[in-house]
mmCIF file of C-alpha atoms in Angstrom:
data_model
loop_
_atom_site.group_PDB
_atom_site.id
_atom_site.type_symbol
_atom_site.label_atom_id
_atom_site.label_comp_id
_atom_site.label_asym_id
_atom_site.label_seq_id
_atom_site.Cartn_x
_atom_site.Cartn_y
_atom_site.Cartn_z
ATOM 1 C CA MET T 1124 -21.396 -5.656 -37.751
ATOM 2 C CA LYS T 1125 -18.711 -8.270 -38.396
ATOM 3 C CA LYS T 1126 -17.774 -10.778 -35.750
ATOM 4 C CA ASN T 1127 -14.588 -8.917 -34.896
ATOM 5 C CA GLY T 1128 -16.500 -5.690 -34.227
ATOM 6 C CA TRP T 1129 -16.085 -6.212 -30.460
ATOM 7 C CA SER T 1130 -12.336 -5.485 -30.592
ATOM 8 C CA GLU T 1131 -12.928 -2.370 -32.684
ATOM 9 C CA LEU T 1132 -15.535 -1.039 -30.245
ATOM 10 C CA ALA T 1133 -13.211 -1.770 -27.320
ATOM 11 C CA ALA T 1134 -10.377 0.086 -29.072
ATOM 12 C CA PHE T 1135 -12.576 3.122 -29.770
ATOM 13 C CA SER T 1136 -13.867 3.163 -26.181
ATOM 14 C CA ALA T 1137 -10.358 3.018 -24.704
ATOM 15 C CA VAL T 1138 -9.034 5.819 -26.947
ATOM 16 C CA ALA T 1139 -12.069 8.026 -26.292
ATOM 17 C CA LYS T 1140 -11.805 7.599 -22.509
ATOM 18 C CA LEU T 1141 -8.018 8.004 -22.272
ATOM 19 C CA SER T 1142 -7.625 10.615 -25.062
ATOM 20 C CA SER T 1143 -4.557 8.712 -26.223
ATOM 21 C CA PHE T 1144 -3.888 5.918 -28.707
ATOM 22 C CA ARG T 1145 -0.726 4.914 -26.851
ATOM 23 C CA GLN T 1146 -2.392 4.693 -23.438
ATOM 24 C CA ALA T 1147 -5.291 2.782 -24.986
ATOM 25 C CA ALA T 1148 -2.808 0.356 -26.537
ATOM 26 C CA ASP T 1149 -1.125 -0.183 -23.154
ATOM 27 C CA GLU T 1150 -4.498 -0.852 -21.518
ATOM 28 C CA LEU T 1151 -5.561 -3.311 -24.221
ATOM 29 C CA GLY T 1152 -2.163 -5.007 -24.461
ATOM 30 C CA VAL T 1153 -1.705 -4.351 -28.197
ATOM 31 C CA SER T 1154 0.308 -1.947 -30.329
ATOM 32 C CA ALA T 1155 -0.742 1.662 -30.927
ATOM 33 C CA SER T 1156 -0.874 0.972 -34.670
ATOM 34 C CA ALA T 1157 -3.311 -1.906 -34.061
ATOM 35 C CA VAL T 1158 -5.575 0.386 -32.035
ATOM 36 C CA SER T 1159 -5.422 3.076 -34.720
ATOM 37 C CA HIS T 1160 -6.264 0.504 -37.409
ATOM 38 C CA SER T 1161 -9.245 -0.809 -35.405
ATOM 39 C CA VAL T 1162 -10.664 2.694 -34.989
ATOM 40 C CA ARG T 1163 -10.224 3.484 -38.706
ATOM 41 C CA VAL T 1164 -11.966 0.241 -39.668
ATOM 42 C CA LEU T 1165 -14.848 1.038 -37.310
ATOM 43 C CA GLU T 1166 -15.234 4.585 -38.690
ATOM 44 C CA THR T 1167 -15.160 3.273 -42.258
ATOM 45 C CA ARG T 1168 -17.743 0.612 -41.507
ATOM 46 C CA LEU T 1169 -20.080 3.078 -39.751
ATOM 47 C CA GLY T 1170 -19.450 5.870 -42.240
ATOM 48 C CA VAL T 1171 -18.999 8.389 -39.409
ATOM 49 C CA ARG T 1172 -15.903 10.073 -37.931
ATOM 50 C CA LEU T 1173 -15.789 9.169 -34.236
ATOM 51 C CA LEU T 1174 -12.574 10.900 -33.116
ATOM 52 C CA HIS T 1175 -10.969 14.268 -33.734
ATOM 53 C CA ARG T 1176 -7.220 13.706 -34.119
ATOM 54 C CA SER T 1177 -4.348 16.161 -34.030
ATOM 55 C CA THR T 1178 -0.633 15.856 -33.341
ATOM 56 C CA ARG T 1179 -1.279 16.765 -29.682
ATOM 57 C CA SER T 1180 -4.718 15.503 -28.760
ATOM 58 C CA VAL T 1181 -7.523 13.037 -29.409
ATOM 59 C CA ALA T 1182 -11.160 13.759 -28.544
ATOM 60 C CA PRO T 1183 -14.528 12.251 -29.499
ATOM 61 C CA THR T 1184 -16.621 13.961 -32.142
ATOM 62 C CA GLU T 1185 -20.280 14.614 -31.333
ATOM 63 C CA ALA T 1186 -21.122 11.249 -32.899
ATOM 64 C CA GLY T 1187 -18.276 9.589 -31.021
ATOM 65 C CA ALA T 1188 -19.407 11.062 -27.699
ATOM 66 C CA ARG T 1189 -22.947 9.756 -28.241
ATOM 67 C CA LEU T 1190 -21.667 6.307 -29.158
ATOM 68 C CA LEU T 1191 -19.357 6.241 -26.123
ATOM 69 C CA ALA T 1192 -22.222 7.204 -23.774
ATOM 70 C CA ARG T 1193 -24.303 4.255 -25.013
ATOM 71 C CA LEU T 1194 -21.377 1.895 -25.373
ATOM 72 C CA SER T 1195 -19.656 2.278 -21.983
ATOM 73 C CA PRO T 1196 -22.367 0.601 -19.836
ATOM 74 C CA ALA T 1197 -22.547 -2.313 -22.262
ATOM 75 C CA LEU T 1198 -18.774 -2.805 -22.269
ATOM 76 C CA ASP T 1199 -18.748 -2.606 -18.461
ATOM 77 C CA ASP T 1200 -21.423 -5.321 -18.333
ATOM 78 C CA ILE T 1201 -19.397 -7.530 -20.668
ATOM 79 C CA GLU T 1202 -16.247 -6.954 -18.588
ATOM 80 C CA GLN T 1203 -18.156 -7.862 -15.426
ATOM 81 C CA ALA T 1204 -19.578 -11.008 -17.019
ATOM 82 C CA LEU T 1205 -16.101 -12.111 -18.104
ATOM 83 C CA GLY T 1206 -14.740 -11.283 -14.650
ATOM 84 C CA GLU T 1207 -17.317 -13.556 -13.030
ATOM 85 C CA LEU T 1208 -15.727 -16.492 -14.846
ATOM 86 C CA ASP T 1209 -12.655 -16.073 -12.631
ATOM 87 C CA ALA T 1210 -14.584 -17.810 -9.867
ATOM 88 C CA PHE T 1211 -14.411 -21.028 -11.926
ATOM 89 C CA ARG T 1212 -10.610 -20.943 -12.144
ATOM 90 C CA ASP T 1213 -8.342 -22.581 -9.585
ATOM 91 C CA GLN T 1214 -6.115 -19.496 -9.462
ATOM 92 C CA PRO T 1215 -6.920 -15.817 -10.148
ATOM 93 C CA ARG T 1216 -5.083 -14.527 -13.174
ATOM 94 C CA GLY T 1217 -4.775 -11.396 -15.246
ATOM 95 C CA ARG T 1218 -3.580 -7.853 -14.653
ATOM 96 C CA LEU T 1219 -3.864 -5.848 -11.450
ATOM 97 C CA ARG T 1220 -3.170 -2.147 -12.043
ATOM 98 C CA LEU T 1221 -3.030 0.232 -9.057
ATOM 99 C CA THR T 1222 -2.398 3.951 -8.582
ATOM 100 C CA VAL T 1223 -0.862 4.599 -5.164
ATOM 101 C CA PRO T 1224 0.824 7.523 -3.335
ATOM 102 C CA ARG T 1225 4.570 6.973 -3.572
ATOM 103 C CA ILE T 1226 5.084 6.651 0.169
ATOM 104 C CA ALA T 1227 2.316 4.054 0.401
ATOM 105 C CA ALA T 1228 3.756 2.217 -2.611
ATOM 106 C CA GLN T 1229 7.095 1.831 -0.830
ATOM 107 C CA CYS T 1230 5.953 1.368 2.760
ATOM 108 C CA VAL T 1231 2.672 -0.549 2.321
ATOM 109 C CA VAL T 1232 2.300 -2.155 -1.114
ATOM 110 C CA LEU T 1233 5.866 -3.189 -1.943
ATOM 111 C CA PRO T 1234 6.348 -5.323 1.214
ATOM 112 C CA LEU T 1235 3.224 -7.324 0.277
ATOM 113 C CA LEU T 1236 4.219 -8.139 -3.292
ATOM 114 C CA PRO T 1237 6.860 -10.885 -2.865
ATOM 115 C CA GLY T 1238 4.490 -13.160 -0.943
ATOM 116 C CA PHE T 1239 1.453 -12.201 -3.044
ATOM 117 C CA LEU T 1240 3.164 -12.907 -6.369
ATOM 118 C CA ALA T 1241 4.596 -16.169 -5.049
ATOM 119 C CA ARG T 1242 1.049 -17.281 -4.183
ATOM 120 C CA TYR T 1243 -0.542 -15.957 -7.388
ATOM 121 C CA PRO T 1244 2.081 -16.253 -10.154
ATOM 122 C CA GLU T 1245 -0.499 -15.739 -12.910
ATOM 123 C CA ILE T 1246 -1.388 -12.226 -11.724
ATOM 124 C CA GLU T 1247 0.573 -9.410 -13.374
ATOM 125 C CA VAL T 1248 0.869 -6.413 -11.044
ATOM 126 C CA GLU T 1249 1.502 -2.826 -12.173
ATOM 127 C CA VAL T 1250 1.854 -0.113 -9.511
ATOM 128 C CA VAL T 1251 1.915 3.549 -10.572
ATOM 129 C CA GLY T 1252 3.197 5.928 -7.897
ATOM 130 C CA ASP T 1253 1.262 9.205 -8.066
ATOM 131 C CA ASP T 1254 0.543 11.662 -5.251
ATOM 132 C CA GLY T 1255 -2.381 13.260 -7.111
ATOM 133 C CA LEU T 1256 -6.000 12.093 -6.975
ATOM 134 C CA VAL T 1257 -6.255 10.045 -10.169
ATOM 135 C CA ASP T 1258 -9.405 9.229 -12.152
ATOM 136 C CA ILE T 1259 -9.036 5.461 -11.991
ATOM 137 C CA VAL T 1260 -11.594 4.783 -14.726
ATOM 138 C CA ALA T 1261 -10.039 7.187 -17.238
ATOM 139 C CA GLY T 1262 -6.567 6.010 -16.276
ATOM 140 C CA GLY T 1263 -7.356 2.336 -16.775
ATOM 141 C CA PHE T 1264 -6.721 1.344 -13.145
ATOM 142 C CA ASP T 1265 -8.448 -1.423 -11.216
ATOM 143 C CA ALA T 1266 -8.172 0.575 -7.998
ATOM 144 C CA GLY T 1267 -6.422 3.458 -6.297
ATOM 145 C CA MET T 1268 -5.160 4.086 -2.785
ATOM 146 C CA ARG T 1269 -5.313 7.289 -0.773
ATOM 147 C CA PHE T 1270 -5.194 8.367 2.855
ATOM 148 C CA GLY T 1271 -8.669 9.189 4.111
ATOM 149 C CA GLU T 1272 -11.969 8.186 2.519
ATOM 150 C CA ARG T 1273 -13.118 11.548 1.137
ATOM 151 C CA LEU T 1274 -13.733 10.459 -2.442
ATOM 152 C CA ALA T 1275 -16.155 11.048 -5.289
ATOM 153 C CA ALA T 1276 -19.688 9.757 -4.730
ATOM 154 C CA ASP T 1277 -19.420 7.050 -7.417
ATOM 155 C CA LEU T 1278 -16.409 5.391 -5.756
ATOM 156 C CA VAL T 1279 -16.302 2.798 -2.988
ATOM 157 C CA ALA T 1280 -13.572 3.045 -0.316
ATOM 158 C CA VAL T 1281 -12.283 -0.078 1.459
ATOM 159 C CA PRO T 1282 -9.923 0.167 4.486
ATOM 160 C CA PHE T 1283 -6.484 -1.201 3.596
ATOM 161 C CA GLY T 1284 -3.803 -2.233 6.061
ATOM 162 C CA ALA T 1285 -3.211 -0.941 9.561
ATOM 163 C CA PRO T 1286 -3.540 2.766 10.422
ATOM 164 C CA ALA T 1287 -0.250 4.674 10.338
ATOM 165 C CA GLY T 1288 0.593 8.043 11.794
ATOM 166 C CA PHE T 1289 2.725 11.054 10.971
ATOM 167 C CA CYS T 1290 5.427 12.832 12.945
ATOM 168 C CA VAL T 1291 7.526 16.009 12.953
ATOM 169 C CA VAL T 1292 11.243 15.307 12.717
ATOM 170 C CA ALA T 1293 14.530 17.143 12.318
ATOM 171 C CA ALA T 1294 18.204 16.225 12.170
ATOM 172 C CA PRO T 1295 20.299 16.662 15.345
ATOM 173 C CA SER T 1296 22.469 19.093 13.362
ATOM 174 C CA TYR T 1297 19.456 21.357 12.788
ATOM 175 C CA LEU T 1298 18.226 21.198 16.392
ATOM 176 C CA ALA T 1299 21.679 21.880 17.860
ATOM 177 C CA GLY T 1300 21.653 25.351 19.413
ATOM 178 C CA ARG T 1301 17.960 25.894 18.637
ATOM 179 C CA GLU T 1302 14.990 25.760 20.973
ATOM 180 C CA PRO T 1303 12.822 22.835 19.785
ATOM 181 C CA PRO T 1304 9.172 23.672 19.121
ATOM 182 C CA ARG T 1305 6.799 23.049 22.052
ATOM 183 C CA SER T 1306 3.587 23.860 20.149
ATOM 184 C CA PRO T 1307 2.569 24.155 16.482
ATOM 185 C CA ALA T 1308 2.801 27.969 16.734
ATOM 186 C CA ASP T 1309 6.526 27.645 17.498
ATOM 187 C CA LEU T 1310 7.079 26.226 14.000
ATOM 188 C CA LEU T 1311 6.747 29.745 12.601
ATOM 189 C CA GLN T 1312 10.154 30.498 14.151
ATOM 190 C CA HIS T 1313 11.795 27.562 12.343
ATOM 191 C CA LEU T 1314 12.799 26.528 8.861
ATOM 192 C CA CYS T 1315 10.407 23.809 7.703
ATOM 193 C CA VAL T 1316 10.924 21.489 4.763
ATOM 194 C CA ARG T 1317 7.592 21.480 2.938
ATOM 195 C CA GLN T 1318 5.852 19.446 0.238
ATOM 196 C CA ARG T 1319 3.847 20.716 -2.730
ATOM 197 C CA PHE T 1320 1.183 18.400 -4.170
ATOM 198 C CA PRO T 1321 0.654 17.913 -7.937
ATOM 199 C CA SER T 1322 -2.355 20.244 -7.654
ATOM 200 C CA GLY T 1323 0.035 23.052 -6.660
ATOM 201 C CA VAL T 1324 -1.174 23.185 -3.051
ATOM 202 C CA LEU T 1325 1.391 23.311 -0.253
ATOM 203 C CA TYR T 1326 0.627 20.699 2.392
ATOM 204 C CA ARG T 1327 -0.643 22.227 5.643
ATOM 205 C CA TRP T 1328 0.692 20.383 8.665
ATOM 206 C CA GLU T 1329 -2.069 18.918 10.836
ATOM 207 C CA PHE T 1330 -2.032 18.720 14.631
ATOM 208 C CA ALA T 1331 -4.448 17.597 17.353
ATOM 209 C CA ARG T 1332 -4.383 17.486 21.158
ATOM 210 C CA GLN T 1333 -7.167 17.033 23.706
ATOM 211 C CA GLY T 1334 -9.870 17.696 21.124
ATOM 212 C CA GLU T 1335 -8.127 20.770 19.688
ATOM 213 C CA ARG T 1336 -7.179 20.560 16.011
ATOM 214 C CA GLN T 1337 -4.873 22.912 14.129
ATOM 215 C CA GLU T 1338 -3.574 23.238 10.584
ATOM 216 C CA VAL T 1339 -0.415 25.277 10.119
ATOM 217 C CA ALA T 1340 0.623 26.994 6.878
ATOM 218 C CA LEU T 1341 4.392 27.417 7.085
ATOM 219 C CA PRO T 1342 6.008 30.409 5.376
ATOM 220 C CA ARG T 1343 9.722 29.542 5.568
ATOM 221 C CA GLY T 1344 11.856 26.711 4.266
ATOM 222 C CA PRO T 1345 12.619 24.720 1.102
ATOM 223 C CA VAL T 1346 9.819 23.090 -0.894
ATOM 224 C CA PHE T 1347 9.883 19.744 -2.700
ATOM 225 C CA ASN T 1348 7.231 17.874 -4.679
ATOM 226 C CA ASP T 1349 8.288 14.492 -3.337
ATOM 227 C CA GLN T 1350 8.043 13.106 0.219
ATOM 228 C CA PHE T 1351 11.253 11.108 -0.195
ATOM 229 C CA LEU T 1352 13.176 14.293 -1.039
ATOM 230 C CA VAL T 1353 11.487 16.043 1.892
ATOM 231 C CA VAL T 1354 12.814 13.380 4.265
ATOM 232 C CA GLU T 1355 16.311 13.456 2.777
ATOM 233 C CA ALA T 1356 16.332 17.259 3.104
ATOM 234 C CA ALA T 1357 15.464 16.909 6.787
ATOM 235 C CA VAL T 1358 18.254 14.346 7.249
ATOM 236 C CA ALA T 1359 20.609 16.861 5.620
ATOM 237 C CA GLY T 1360 19.685 19.414 8.308
ATOM 238 C CA LEU T 1361 17.624 21.805 6.169
ATOM 239 C CA GLY T 1362 14.830 22.083 8.728
ATOM 240 C CA LEU T 1363 11.933 20.365 10.440
ATOM 241 C CA THR T 1364 9.561 18.288 8.372
ATOM 242 C CA TYR T 1365 6.226 16.446 8.666
ATOM 243 C CA ALA T 1366 6.554 12.849 7.519
ATOM 244 C CA PHE T 1367 4.837 9.467 7.329
ATOM 245 C CA ASN T 1368 6.055 7.394 10.286
ATOM 246 C CA PRO T 1369 7.063 4.248 8.334
ATOM 247 C CA LEU T 1370 9.149 6.420 6.012
ATOM 248 C CA VAL T 1371 11.340 7.865 8.789
ATOM 249 C CA GLN T 1372 11.345 5.186 11.480
ATOM 250 C CA SER T 1373 14.756 3.800 10.452
ATOM 251 C CA HIS T 1374 16.237 7.330 10.449
ATOM 252 C CA VAL T 1375 14.849 7.921 13.952
ATOM 253 C CA ALA T 1376 16.026 4.534 15.236
ATOM 254 C CA GLU T 1377 19.561 5.183 13.963
ATOM 255 C CA GLY T 1378 19.743 8.767 15.224
ATOM 256 C CA ARG T 1379 19.705 10.616 11.917
ATOM 257 C CA LEU T 1380 16.392 12.270 12.852
ATOM 258 C CA GLN T 1381 14.719 13.203 16.131
ATOM 259 C CA THR T 1382 10.979 13.619 16.742
ATOM 260 C CA VAL T 1383 9.383 16.721 18.236
ATOM 261 C CA LEU T 1384 5.788 17.724 19.045
ATOM 262 C CA GLY T 1385 4.916 14.095 19.740
ATOM 263 C CA ASP T 1386 2.004 15.093 21.995
ATOM 264 C CA TRP T 1387 0.504 17.202 19.200
ATOM 265 C CA MET T 1388 0.279 14.516 16.514
ATOM 266 C CA PRO T 1389 -3.180 13.458 15.267
ATOM 267 C CA ALA T 1390 -4.412 9.880 15.484
ATOM 268 C CA PRO T 1391 -2.986 7.449 12.927
ATOM 269 C CA GLU T 1392 -4.666 7.746 9.541
ATOM 270 C CA ARG T 1393 -6.154 4.901 7.538
ATOM 271 C CA LEU T 1394 -5.150 4.053 3.999
ATOM 272 C CA TYR T 1395 -8.146 3.300 1.757
ATOM 273 C CA LEU T 1396 -8.346 1.389 -1.483
ATOM 274 C CA TYR T 1397 -11.036 2.809 -3.766
ATOM 275 C CA THR T 1398 -12.798 1.260 -6.749
ATOM 276 C CA PRO T 1399 -15.642 2.223 -9.127
ATOM 277 C CA GLY T 1400 -18.853 1.608 -7.218
ATOM 278 C CA ARG T 1401 -20.829 -0.065 -9.981
ATOM 279 C CA ARG T 1402 -18.233 -2.623 -11.014
ATOM 280 C CA GLN T 1403 -17.771 -6.079 -9.613
ATOM 281 C CA MET T 1404 -14.313 -6.374 -8.075
ATOM 282 C CA PRO T 1405 -11.959 -8.232 -10.476
ATOM 283 C CA ALA T 1406 -10.549 -11.490 -9.157
ATOM 284 C CA PRO T 1407 -6.892 -10.252 -9.018
ATOM 285 C CA LEU T 1408 -7.955 -7.256 -6.931
ATOM 286 C CA ARG T 1409 -10.102 -9.405 -4.644
ATOM 287 C CA ALA T 1410 -7.147 -11.746 -4.130
ATOM 288 C CA PHE T 1411 -4.853 -8.804 -3.333
ATOM 289 C CA LEU T 1412 -7.276 -7.384 -0.771
ATOM 290 C CA ASP T 1413 -7.736 -10.776 0.875
ATOM 291 C CA TYR T 1414 -3.979 -11.319 1.007
ATOM 292 C CA ALA T 1415 -3.381 -7.888 2.551
ATOM 293 C CA GLN T 1416 -6.042 -8.571 5.181
ATOM 294 C CA GLU T 1417 -4.472 -11.936 5.946
ATOM 295 C CA GLN T 1418 -1.035 -10.358 6.426
ATOM 296 C CA ALA T 1419 -2.465 -7.606 8.657
ATOM 297 C CA THR T 1420 -4.218 -10.103 10.966
ATOM 298 C CA PRO T 1421 -1.948 -11.112 13.868
ATOM 299 C CA ALA T 1422 -1.270 -14.836 14.134
ATOM 300 C CA ARG T 1423 -3.171 -16.520 16.902
#
């Protein structure tokens, strides 16, 4: 194989994993036409079609799937070897790409970025807000963040930031003239602003008190697919809602929302950053984790 065969193999691997020439181009930092050219050159050189292409999809052929299965561990090893060189640099550099729930992106990640980027100007950060559970390897991410550590067996979860809780809130205009709920069962008599996840599942509100845990499926009230819209709907008086504390604390402090069922709320939940278990952590990600830990540690 010619000396430039490495770039062609990397292009094929990215397209095969992401099922997209455009996404592969974004991951590799080149144009889609350059990726397409590299794959064509590789197929011509090998004399084998590696990818099925149509106007709507891209998928490996049988030969392409076999090559990808053998190629992926080798490319991962090369990536790890190159990543180890970061330890010899004075400053970490390169891209840091994260997939994060939108509420965590706003309330947890965004406040860290001004100081982090000022300290590490050679790191390029990309944050993708997504409330679904994303395949970080297929999506080309360095890491993801989710609440709770129930993840696939081949992923490693690392605690990130301080625990944060949830609360049930409603606007004073909604509560006026209504009996506020005293227990989770009382919610069935109220309108509740609910959230639907990308999977199609409606979020079941979780409660806990004195060792008793309950999950409530609520039948009445408007539904949104976005926690920010859920909160704004509650502020508008459309009903009670279940929200991330940092997202509503300013509304509560300024009287736009009131909390209820405070003695029924579960313990604060931890945000976890998860990475592929068999990869060495890239230097930009290691720097980000260290910086977040530093900011979360109270000054002596």
